[in-house]
Amino acid sequence: MVDVTAVRDAVAEARARIEAAQARGGHGQPVTLVAVTKTHGPEAVEAAWAAGVADVGENRVQEALAKQPLVQAPVRWHLIGHLQRNKARQAVGFACIHSLDSLRLADALHEAAQREQRTVDVLVQVNVSGEASKGGVPPGELPALAEALHARPALRVRGVMTMAPFGADERTLRAVFGGARGAAAGLRAAGHPADHLSMGMSGDYELAVEEGATHVRLGSVLFGSRT
Ligand SMILES: *Cc1c(COP(=O)(O)O)cnc(C)c1O
């Protein structure tokens, strides 16, 4: 069950920590808190909205689509998990897709977006750490992808998403987050409006904000553990 008061308190605490981290980091960026509601029911989305959170993240298209009709609050839905090409058509309605990880997926999304005559905001998921278990594009492949994406105008490349290794030390986390910041700068240099930097989860969001995150994706600190 979702405790609305507990969620409100947790959001207030996270916002205070984010604000302090913004000041420490000195990048001057705005930060959007994305409440990750995966595995929780529609009441988690309503609780987040009641706490002043307008952005929610889901990692599975199917789960999100099942939840959306049950939610009254006019939140923006972000898709943060790996997306299969055969689900591209169902994904183009999301406010932002954080997990663009291949040109083949870009093609599927572009075709689906064109068919619906809409533009989709996407973030390129970058695998900065090189961990085999993490999805994402290796930084070395970004320039070619950035170039190819210019030919897919129904996709608006808004920035970069990354996931840091779980439980890594501060030095590693800063290197990963700094690498993602560099990747977003590379996309901007290549002519994309890449002003979004989605990084930081419950265990590492303060460091991520210090390193310039514009979007933090928080699940367990807001709603408790999912297990
Ligand atoms: C589940 C998930 C999160 C949130 O994780 P917490 O540690 O619970 O904050 C963030 N990003 C992605 C991609 C996720 O799948």
PDB file of C-alpha atoms and ligand atoms in Angstrom:
ATOM      1  CA  MET A   1       0.000   0.000   0.000  1.00  0.00           C
ATOM      2  CA  VAL A   2       1.081   3.528  -0.689  1.00  0.00           C
ATOM      3  CA  ASP A   3       1.076   5.893   2.262  1.00  0.00           C
ATOM      4  CA  VAL A   4       0.322   9.349   0.828  1.00  0.00           C
ATOM      5  CA  THR A   5       1.811  11.187   3.812  1.00  0.00           C
ATOM      6  CA  ALA A   6       4.987   9.118   3.727  1.00  0.00           C
ATOM      7  CA  VAL A   7       5.380   9.816   0.002  1.00  0.00           C
ATOM      8  CA  ARG A   8       4.881  13.540   0.599  1.00  0.00           C
ATOM      9  CA  ASP A   9       7.551  13.528   3.312  1.00  0.00           C
ATOM     10  CA  ALA A  10       9.932  11.500   1.157  1.00  0.00           C
ATOM     11  CA  VAL A  11       9.472  13.869  -1.791  1.00  0.00           C
ATOM     12  CA  ALA A  12      10.145  16.873   0.459  1.00  0.00           C
ATOM     13  CA  GLU A  13      13.302  15.242   1.773  1.00  0.00           C
ATOM     14  CA  ALA A  14      14.520  14.317  -1.722  1.00  0.00           C
ATOM     15  CA  ARG A  15      13.843  17.840  -2.975  1.00  0.00           C
ATOM     16  CA  ALA A  16      15.837  19.325  -0.088  1.00  0.00           C
ATOM     17  CA  ARG A  17      18.740  16.974  -0.812  1.00  0.00           C
ATOM     18  CA  ILE A  18      18.576  17.802  -4.519  1.00  0.00           C
ATOM     19  CA  GLU A  19      18.646  21.530  -3.781  1.00  0.00           C
ATOM     20  CA  ALA A  20      21.680  21.148  -1.537  1.00  0.00           C
ATOM     21  CA  ALA A  21      23.431  19.044  -4.188  1.00  0.00           C
ATOM     22  CA  GLN A  22      22.642  21.646  -6.865  1.00  0.00           C
ATOM     23  CA  ALA A  23      24.328  24.276  -4.724  1.00  0.00           C
ATOM     24  CA  ARG A  24      27.381  22.061  -4.056  1.00  0.00           C
ATOM     25  CA  GLY A  25      27.757  21.076  -7.711  1.00  0.00           C
ATOM     26  CA  GLY A  26      27.564  24.583  -9.084  1.00  0.00           C
ATOM     27  CA  HIS A  27      26.350  23.589 -12.545  1.00  0.00           C
ATOM     28  CA  GLY A  28      23.301  25.838 -12.174  1.00  0.00           C
ATOM     29  CA  GLN A  29      20.995  23.346 -13.881  1.00  0.00           C
ATOM     30  CA  PRO A  30      17.307  22.848 -13.102  1.00  0.00           C
ATOM     31  CA  VAL A  31      16.500  19.370 -11.786  1.00  0.00           C
ATOM     32  CA  THR A  32      13.316  17.420 -12.490  1.00  0.00           C
ATOM     33  CA  LEU A  33      12.385  14.711 -10.023  1.00  0.00           C
ATOM     34  CA  VAL A  34      10.993  11.697 -11.870  1.00  0.00           C
ATOM     35  CA  ALA A  35       9.097   9.391  -9.492  1.00  0.00           C
ATOM     36  CA  VAL A  36       9.672   5.786 -10.568  1.00  0.00           C
ATOM     37  CA  THR A  37       6.367   4.009 -10.027  1.00  0.00           C
ATOM     38  CA  LYS A  38       7.190   0.622 -11.603  1.00  0.00           C
ATOM     39  CA  THR A  39       5.724  -2.348  -9.704  1.00  0.00           C
ATOM     40  CA  HIS A  40       3.441   0.037  -7.795  1.00  0.00           C
ATOM     41  CA  GLY A  41      -0.207   0.643  -8.573  1.00  0.00           C
ATOM     42  CA  PRO A  42      -1.863   3.789  -9.921  1.00  0.00           C
ATOM     43  CA  GLU A  43      -2.184   5.079  -6.348  1.00  0.00           C
ATOM     44  CA  ALA A  44       1.596   5.587  -6.288  1.00  0.00           C
ATOM     45  CA  VAL A  45       1.279   7.922  -9.273  1.00  0.00           C
ATOM     46  CA  GLU A  46      -1.555   9.812  -7.579  1.00  0.00           C
ATOM     47  CA  ALA A  47       0.486  10.063  -4.372  1.00  0.00           C
ATOM     48  CA  ALA A  48       3.439  11.480  -6.295  1.00  0.00           C
ATOM     49  CA  TRP A  49       1.174  14.027  -7.989  1.00  0.00           C
ATOM     50  CA  ALA A  50      -0.339  14.987  -4.642  1.00  0.00           C
ATOM     51  CA  ALA A  51       3.210  15.594  -3.419  1.00  0.00           C
ATOM     52  CA  GLY A  52       3.830  17.982  -6.296  1.00  0.00           C
ATOM     53  CA  VAL A  53       5.631  15.591  -8.651  1.00  0.00           C
ATOM     54  CA  ALA A  54       4.521  15.968 -12.269  1.00  0.00           C
ATOM     55  CA  ASP A  55       6.853  13.402 -13.856  1.00  0.00           C
ATOM     56  CA  VAL A  56       6.686   9.641 -13.379  1.00  0.00           C
ATOM     57  CA  GLY A  57       8.907   6.893 -14.777  1.00  0.00           C
ATOM     58  CA  GLU A  58       8.033   3.364 -15.782  1.00  0.00           C
ATOM     59  CA  ASN A  59      10.468   0.800 -17.110  1.00  0.00           C
ATOM     60  CA  ARG A  60       8.011  -1.382 -19.018  1.00  0.00           C
ATOM     61  CA  VAL A  61       5.677  -0.197 -21.757  1.00  0.00           C
ATOM     62  CA  GLN A  62       3.038  -2.820 -20.982  1.00  0.00           C
ATOM     63  CA  GLU A  63       2.899  -2.023 -17.290  1.00  0.00           C
ATOM     64  CA  ALA A  64       2.692   1.702 -17.980  1.00  0.00           C
ATOM     65  CA  LEU A  65      -0.087   1.373 -20.552  1.00  0.00           C
ATOM     66  CA  ALA A  66      -2.112  -0.748 -18.137  1.00  0.00           C
ATOM     67  CA  LYS A  67      -1.669   1.857 -15.388  1.00  0.00           C
ATOM     68  CA  GLN A  68      -2.324   5.015 -17.394  1.00  0.00           C
ATOM     69  CA  PRO A  69      -6.115   4.658 -17.770  1.00  0.00           C
ATOM     70  CA  LEU A  70      -6.377   4.175 -14.001  1.00  0.00           C
ATOM     71  CA  VAL A  71      -4.612   7.458 -13.227  1.00  0.00           C
ATOM     72  CA  GLN A  72      -6.476  10.782 -13.112  1.00  0.00           C
ATOM     73  CA  ALA A  73      -3.485  13.013 -12.435  1.00  0.00           C
ATOM     74  CA  PRO A  74      -2.133  14.675 -15.604  1.00  0.00           C
ATOM     75  CA  VAL A  75       1.459  13.544 -15.066  1.00  0.00           C
ATOM     76  CA  ARG A  76       4.094  13.265 -17.764  1.00  0.00           C
ATOM     77  CA  TRP A  77       5.025   9.624 -18.338  1.00  0.00           C
ATOM     78  CA  HIS A  78       8.689   8.792 -18.940  1.00  0.00           C
ATOM     79  CA  LEU A  79       9.837   5.447 -20.275  1.00  0.00           C
ATOM     80  CA  ILE A  80      13.096   4.649 -18.511  1.00  0.00           C
ATOM     81  CA  GLY A  81      13.631   0.932 -19.183  1.00  0.00           C
ATOM     82  CA  HIS A  82      14.914  -0.993 -22.173  1.00  0.00           C
ATOM     83  CA  LEU A  83      12.537  -0.775 -25.115  1.00  0.00           C
ATOM     84  CA  GLN A  84      12.121  -3.548 -27.653  1.00  0.00           C
ATOM     85  CA  ARG A  85      11.657  -2.491 -31.248  1.00  0.00           C
ATOM     86  CA  ASN A  86       8.356  -4.334 -31.557  1.00  0.00           C
ATOM     87  CA  LYS A  87       6.948  -2.053 -28.819  1.00  0.00           C
ATOM     88  CA  ALA A  88       8.020   1.176 -30.494  1.00  0.00           C
ATOM     89  CA  ARG A  89       4.491   1.959 -31.675  1.00  0.00           C
ATOM     90  CA  GLN A  90       3.181   1.787 -28.118  1.00  0.00           C
ATOM     91  CA  ALA A  91       6.026   3.917 -26.805  1.00  0.00           C
ATOM     92  CA  VAL A  92       5.664   7.049 -28.935  1.00  0.00           C
ATOM     93  CA  GLY A  93       3.021   8.482 -26.596  1.00  0.00           C
ATOM     94  CA  PHE A  94       5.470   8.847 -23.707  1.00  0.00           C
ATOM     95  CA  ALA A  95       6.643  12.364 -22.861  1.00  0.00           C
ATOM     96  CA  CYS A  96      10.239  11.171 -23.035  1.00  0.00           C
ATOM     97  CA  ILE A  97      11.961   7.874 -23.792  1.00  0.00           C
ATOM     98  CA  HIS A  98      15.191   7.642 -21.770  1.00  0.00           C
ATOM     99  CA  SER A  99      16.450   4.393 -23.284  1.00  0.00           C
ATOM    100  CA  LEU A 100      17.318   4.902 -26.942  1.00  0.00           C
ATOM    101  CA  ASP A 101      20.182   2.431 -27.251  1.00  0.00           C
ATOM    102  CA  SER A 102      20.566   1.581 -30.936  1.00  0.00           C
ATOM    103  CA  LEU A 103      20.037   2.926 -34.418  1.00  0.00           C
ATOM    104  CA  ARG A 104      17.647   0.048 -35.107  1.00  0.00           C
ATOM    105  CA  LEU A 105      15.447   1.153 -32.224  1.00  0.00           C
ATOM    106  CA  ALA A 106      15.714   4.742 -33.478  1.00  0.00           C
ATOM    107  CA  ASP A 107      14.437   3.581 -36.867  1.00  0.00           C
ATOM    108  CA  ALA A 108      11.477   1.776 -35.316  1.00  0.00           C
ATOM    109  CA  LEU A 109      10.608   4.792 -33.168  1.00  0.00           C
ATOM    110  CA  HIS A 110      11.036   7.207 -36.031  1.00  0.00           C
ATOM    111  CA  GLU A 111       8.724   5.192 -38.252  1.00  0.00           C
ATOM    112  CA  ALA A 112       6.110   4.920 -35.494  1.00  0.00           C
ATOM    113  CA  ALA A 113       6.355   8.642 -34.723  1.00  0.00           C
ATOM    114  CA  GLN A 114       5.995   9.587 -38.374  1.00  0.00           C
ATOM    115  CA  ARG A 115       2.982   7.361 -38.747  1.00  0.00           C
ATOM    116  CA  GLU A 116       1.345   9.229 -35.879  1.00  0.00           C
ATOM    117  CA  GLN A 117       2.622  12.572 -37.167  1.00  0.00           C
ATOM    118  CA  ARG A 118       4.302  13.417 -33.916  1.00  0.00           C
ATOM    119  CA  THR A 119       7.728  14.169 -32.573  1.00  0.00           C
ATOM    120  CA  VAL A 120       9.158  12.077 -29.748  1.00  0.00           C
ATOM    121  CA  ASP A 121      11.658  13.282 -27.161  1.00  0.00           C
ATOM    122  CA  VAL A 122      14.401  10.713 -26.675  1.00  0.00           C
ATOM    123  CA  LEU A 123      17.523  10.394 -24.564  1.00  0.00           C
ATOM    124  CA  VAL A 124      20.414   8.277 -25.737  1.00  0.00           C
ATOM    125  CA  GLN A 125      21.276   5.739 -23.057  1.00  0.00           C
ATOM    126  CA  VAL A 126      25.043   5.740 -22.732  1.00  0.00           C
ATOM    127  CA  ASN A 127      27.018   2.935 -21.152  1.00  0.00           C
ATOM    128  CA  VAL A 128      29.782   4.994 -19.606  1.00  0.00           C
ATOM    129  CA  SER A 129      31.065   2.340 -17.215  1.00  0.00           C
ATOM    130  CA  GLY A 130      31.442  -0.355 -19.861  1.00  0.00           C
ATOM    131  CA  GLU A 131      29.709  -2.928 -17.646  1.00  0.00           C
ATOM    132  CA  ALA A 132      28.456  -5.752 -19.851  1.00  0.00           C
ATOM    133  CA  SER A 133      25.262  -6.018 -17.793  1.00  0.00           C
ATOM    134  CA  LYS A 134      24.304  -2.414 -18.499  1.00  0.00           C
ATOM    135  CA  GLY A 135      22.499  -1.416 -21.635  1.00  0.00           C
ATOM    136  CA  GLY A 136      23.403   1.611 -23.643  1.00  0.00           C
ATOM    137  CA  VAL A 137      25.624   2.892 -26.379  1.00  0.00           C
ATOM    138  CA  PRO A 138      29.393   2.938 -25.765  1.00  0.00           C
ATOM    139  CA  PRO A 139      30.624   6.563 -25.740  1.00  0.00           C
ATOM    140  CA  GLY A 140      32.848   5.829 -28.722  1.00  0.00           C
ATOM    141  CA  GLU A 141      29.815   5.067 -30.876  1.00  0.00           C
ATOM    142  CA  LEU A 142      28.011   8.298 -30.030  1.00  0.00           C
ATOM    143  CA  PRO A 143      29.398  10.516 -32.804  1.00  0.00           C
ATOM    144  CA  ALA A 144      28.196   8.148 -35.530  1.00  0.00           C
ATOM    145  CA  LEU A 145      24.812   7.717 -33.846  1.00  0.00           C
ATOM    146  CA  ALA A 146      24.464  11.480 -33.380  1.00  0.00           C
ATOM    147  CA  GLU A 147      25.115  11.962 -37.081  1.00  0.00           C
ATOM    148  CA  ALA A 148      22.638   9.260 -38.103  1.00  0.00           C
ATOM    149  CA  LEU A 149      19.933  10.703 -35.847  1.00  0.00           C
ATOM    150  CA  HIS A 150      19.909  13.941 -37.850  1.00  0.00           C
ATOM    151  CA  ALA A 151      18.244  11.899 -40.589  1.00  0.00           C
ATOM    152  CA  ARG A 152      15.409  10.900 -38.199  1.00  0.00           C
ATOM    153  CA  PRO A 153      13.674  14.265 -37.659  1.00  0.00           C
ATOM    154  CA  ALA A 154      10.657  12.803 -35.823  1.00  0.00           C
ATOM    155  CA  LEU A 155      13.030  12.046 -32.943  1.00  0.00           C
ATOM    156  CA  ARG A 156      14.151  15.022 -30.872  1.00  0.00           C
ATOM    157  CA  VAL A 157      17.423  14.115 -29.180  1.00  0.00           C
ATOM    158  CA  ARG A 158      17.004  15.799 -25.804  1.00  0.00           C
ATOM    159  CA  GLY A 159      20.076  14.353 -24.105  1.00  0.00           C
ATOM    160  CA  VAL A 160      21.612  11.402 -22.371  1.00  0.00           C
ATOM    161  CA  MET A 161      20.583   8.844 -19.780  1.00  0.00           C
ATOM    162  CA  THR A 162      22.992   6.684 -17.859  1.00  0.00           C
ATOM    163  CA  MET A 163      22.987   4.173 -15.028  1.00  0.00           C
ATOM    164  CA  ALA A 164      25.956   3.952 -12.705  1.00  0.00           C
ATOM    165  CA  PRO A 165      27.300   0.637 -11.411  1.00  0.00           C
ATOM    166  CA  PHE A 166      25.343  -0.374  -8.328  1.00  0.00           C
ATOM    167  CA  GLY A 167      27.183   0.334  -5.081  1.00  0.00           C
ATOM    168  CA  ALA A 168      30.217   1.903  -6.777  1.00  0.00           C
ATOM    169  CA  ASP A 169      32.501   4.202  -4.800  1.00  0.00           C
ATOM    170  CA  GLU A 170      32.289   7.976  -5.117  1.00  0.00           C
ATOM    171  CA  ARG A 171      35.210   8.256  -7.496  1.00  0.00           C
ATOM    172  CA  THR A 172      33.681   5.760  -9.928  1.00  0.00           C
ATOM    173  CA  LEU A 173      30.260   7.386  -9.695  1.00  0.00           C
ATOM    174  CA  ARG A 174      31.688  10.829 -10.434  1.00  0.00           C
ATOM    175  CA  ALA A 175      33.614   9.420 -13.400  1.00  0.00           C
ATOM    176  CA  VAL A 176      30.467   7.795 -14.815  1.00  0.00           C
ATOM    177  CA  PHE A 177      28.277  10.858 -14.265  1.00  0.00           C
ATOM    178  CA  GLY A 178      30.953  13.172 -15.611  1.00  0.00           C
ATOM    179  CA  GLY A 179      31.273  10.913 -18.647  1.00  0.00           C
ATOM    180  CA  ALA A 180      27.553  11.178 -19.292  1.00  0.00           C
ATOM    181  CA  ARG A 181      27.766  14.970 -18.978  1.00  0.00           C
ATOM    182  CA  GLY A 182      30.509  14.902 -21.603  1.00  0.00           C
ATOM    183  CA  ALA A 183      28.381  12.689 -23.838  1.00  0.00           C
ATOM    184  CA  ALA A 184      25.498  15.167 -23.696  1.00  0.00           C
ATOM    185  CA  ALA A 185      27.899  17.994 -24.548  1.00  0.00           C
ATOM    186  CA  GLY A 186      29.019  15.919 -27.521  1.00  0.00           C
ATOM    187  CA  LEU A 187      25.440  15.596 -28.742  1.00  0.00           C
ATOM    188  CA  ARG A 188      24.982  19.362 -28.420  1.00  0.00           C
ATOM    189  CA  ALA A 189      28.186  19.951 -30.350  1.00  0.00           C
ATOM    190  CA  ALA A 190      26.758  17.668 -33.033  1.00  0.00           C
ATOM    191  CA  GLY A 191      23.734  19.959 -33.302  1.00  0.00           C
ATOM    192  CA  HIS A 192      21.147  18.219 -31.124  1.00  0.00           C
ATOM    193  CA  PRO A 193      19.151  20.063 -28.422  1.00  0.00           C
ATOM    194  CA  ALA A 194      20.633  17.761 -25.787  1.00  0.00           C
ATOM    195  CA  ASP A 195      19.933  19.743 -22.627  1.00  0.00           C
ATOM    196  CA  HIS A 196      18.719  16.763 -20.545  1.00  0.00           C
ATOM    197  CA  LEU A 197      20.964  14.607 -18.398  1.00  0.00           C
ATOM    198  CA  SER A 198      19.013  11.770 -16.786  1.00  0.00           C
ATOM    199  CA  MET A 199      21.144  10.161 -14.112  1.00  0.00           C
ATOM    200  CA  GLY A 200      20.907   9.331 -10.446  1.00  0.00           C
ATOM    201  CA  MET A 201      18.703   6.804  -8.677  1.00  0.00           C
ATOM    202  CA  SER A 202      17.848   6.359  -5.011  1.00  0.00           C
ATOM    203  CA  GLY A 203      21.373   5.338  -4.045  1.00  0.00           C
ATOM    204  CA  ASP A 204      23.369   7.937  -5.947  1.00  0.00           C
ATOM    205  CA  TYR A 205      21.176  10.887  -6.939  1.00  0.00           C
ATOM    206  CA  GLU A 206      22.932  13.492  -4.804  1.00  0.00           C
ATOM    207  CA  LEU A 207      26.267  12.837  -6.504  1.00  0.00           C
ATOM    208  CA  ALA A 208      24.496  12.777  -9.876  1.00  0.00           C
ATOM    209  CA  VAL A 209      23.019  16.235  -9.240  1.00  0.00           C
ATOM    210  CA  GLU A 210      26.425  17.504  -8.119  1.00  0.00           C
ATOM    211  CA  GLU A 211      27.705  16.261 -11.481  1.00  0.00           C
ATOM    212  CA  GLY A 212      24.997  18.064 -13.443  1.00  0.00           C
ATOM    213  CA  ALA A 213      21.962  15.771 -13.617  1.00  0.00           C
ATOM    214  CA  THR A 214      18.807  17.497 -14.857  1.00  0.00           C
ATOM    215  CA  HIS A 215      16.567  14.457 -14.215  1.00  0.00           C
ATOM    216  CA  VAL A 216      16.848  12.066 -11.285  1.00  0.00           C
ATOM    217  CA  ARG A 217      14.834   8.834 -11.325  1.00  0.00           C
ATOM    218  CA  LEU A 218      13.754   7.961  -7.804  1.00  0.00           C
ATOM    219  CA  GLY A 219      11.843   4.828  -6.834  1.00  0.00           C
ATOM    220  CA  SER A 220      12.668   3.207  -3.535  1.00  0.00           C
ATOM    221  CA  VAL A 221      13.450   6.399  -1.597  1.00  0.00           C
ATOM    222  CA  LEU A 222       9.931   7.601  -2.370  1.00  0.00           C
ATOM    223  CA  PHE A 223       7.849   4.442  -2.222  1.00  0.00           C
ATOM    224  CA  GLY A 224       9.947   2.000  -0.190  1.00  0.00           C
ATOM    225  CA  SER A 225      11.661  -1.122  -1.441  1.00  0.00           C
ATOM    226  CA  ARG A 226      10.018  -2.991  -4.294  1.00  0.00           C
ATOM    227  CA  THR A 227      10.668  -6.511  -3.012  1.00  0.00           C
TER     228      THR A 227
HETATM  229  C1  LIG B   1      13.930   1.132 -11.176  1.00  0.00           C
HETATM  230  C2  LIG B   1      14.712   2.179 -11.881  1.00  0.00           C
HETATM  231  C3  LIG B   1      15.061   3.386 -11.228  1.00  0.00           C
HETATM  232  C4  LIG B   1      14.732   3.683  -9.785  1.00  0.00           C
HETATM  233  O1  LIG B   1      15.498   2.892  -8.929  1.00  0.00           O
HETATM  234  P1  LIG B   1      15.574   3.191  -7.334  1.00  0.00           P
HETATM  235  O2  LIG B   1      16.897   2.675  -6.947  1.00  0.00           O
HETATM  236  O3  LIG B   1      14.432   2.456  -6.715  1.00  0.00           O
HETATM  237  O4  LIG B   1      15.455   4.652  -7.153  1.00  0.00           O
HETATM  238  C5  LIG B   1      15.750   4.332 -11.959  1.00  0.00           C
HETATM  239  N1  LIG B   1      16.093   4.137 -13.246  1.00  0.00           N
HETATM  240  C6  LIG B   1      15.776   2.997 -13.913  1.00  0.00           C
HETATM  241  C7  LIG B   1      16.185   2.853 -15.327  1.00  0.00           C
HETATM  242  C8  LIG B   1      15.077   1.985 -13.246  1.00  0.00           C
HETATM  243  O5  LIG B   1      14.767   0.862 -13.913  1.00  0.00           O
END
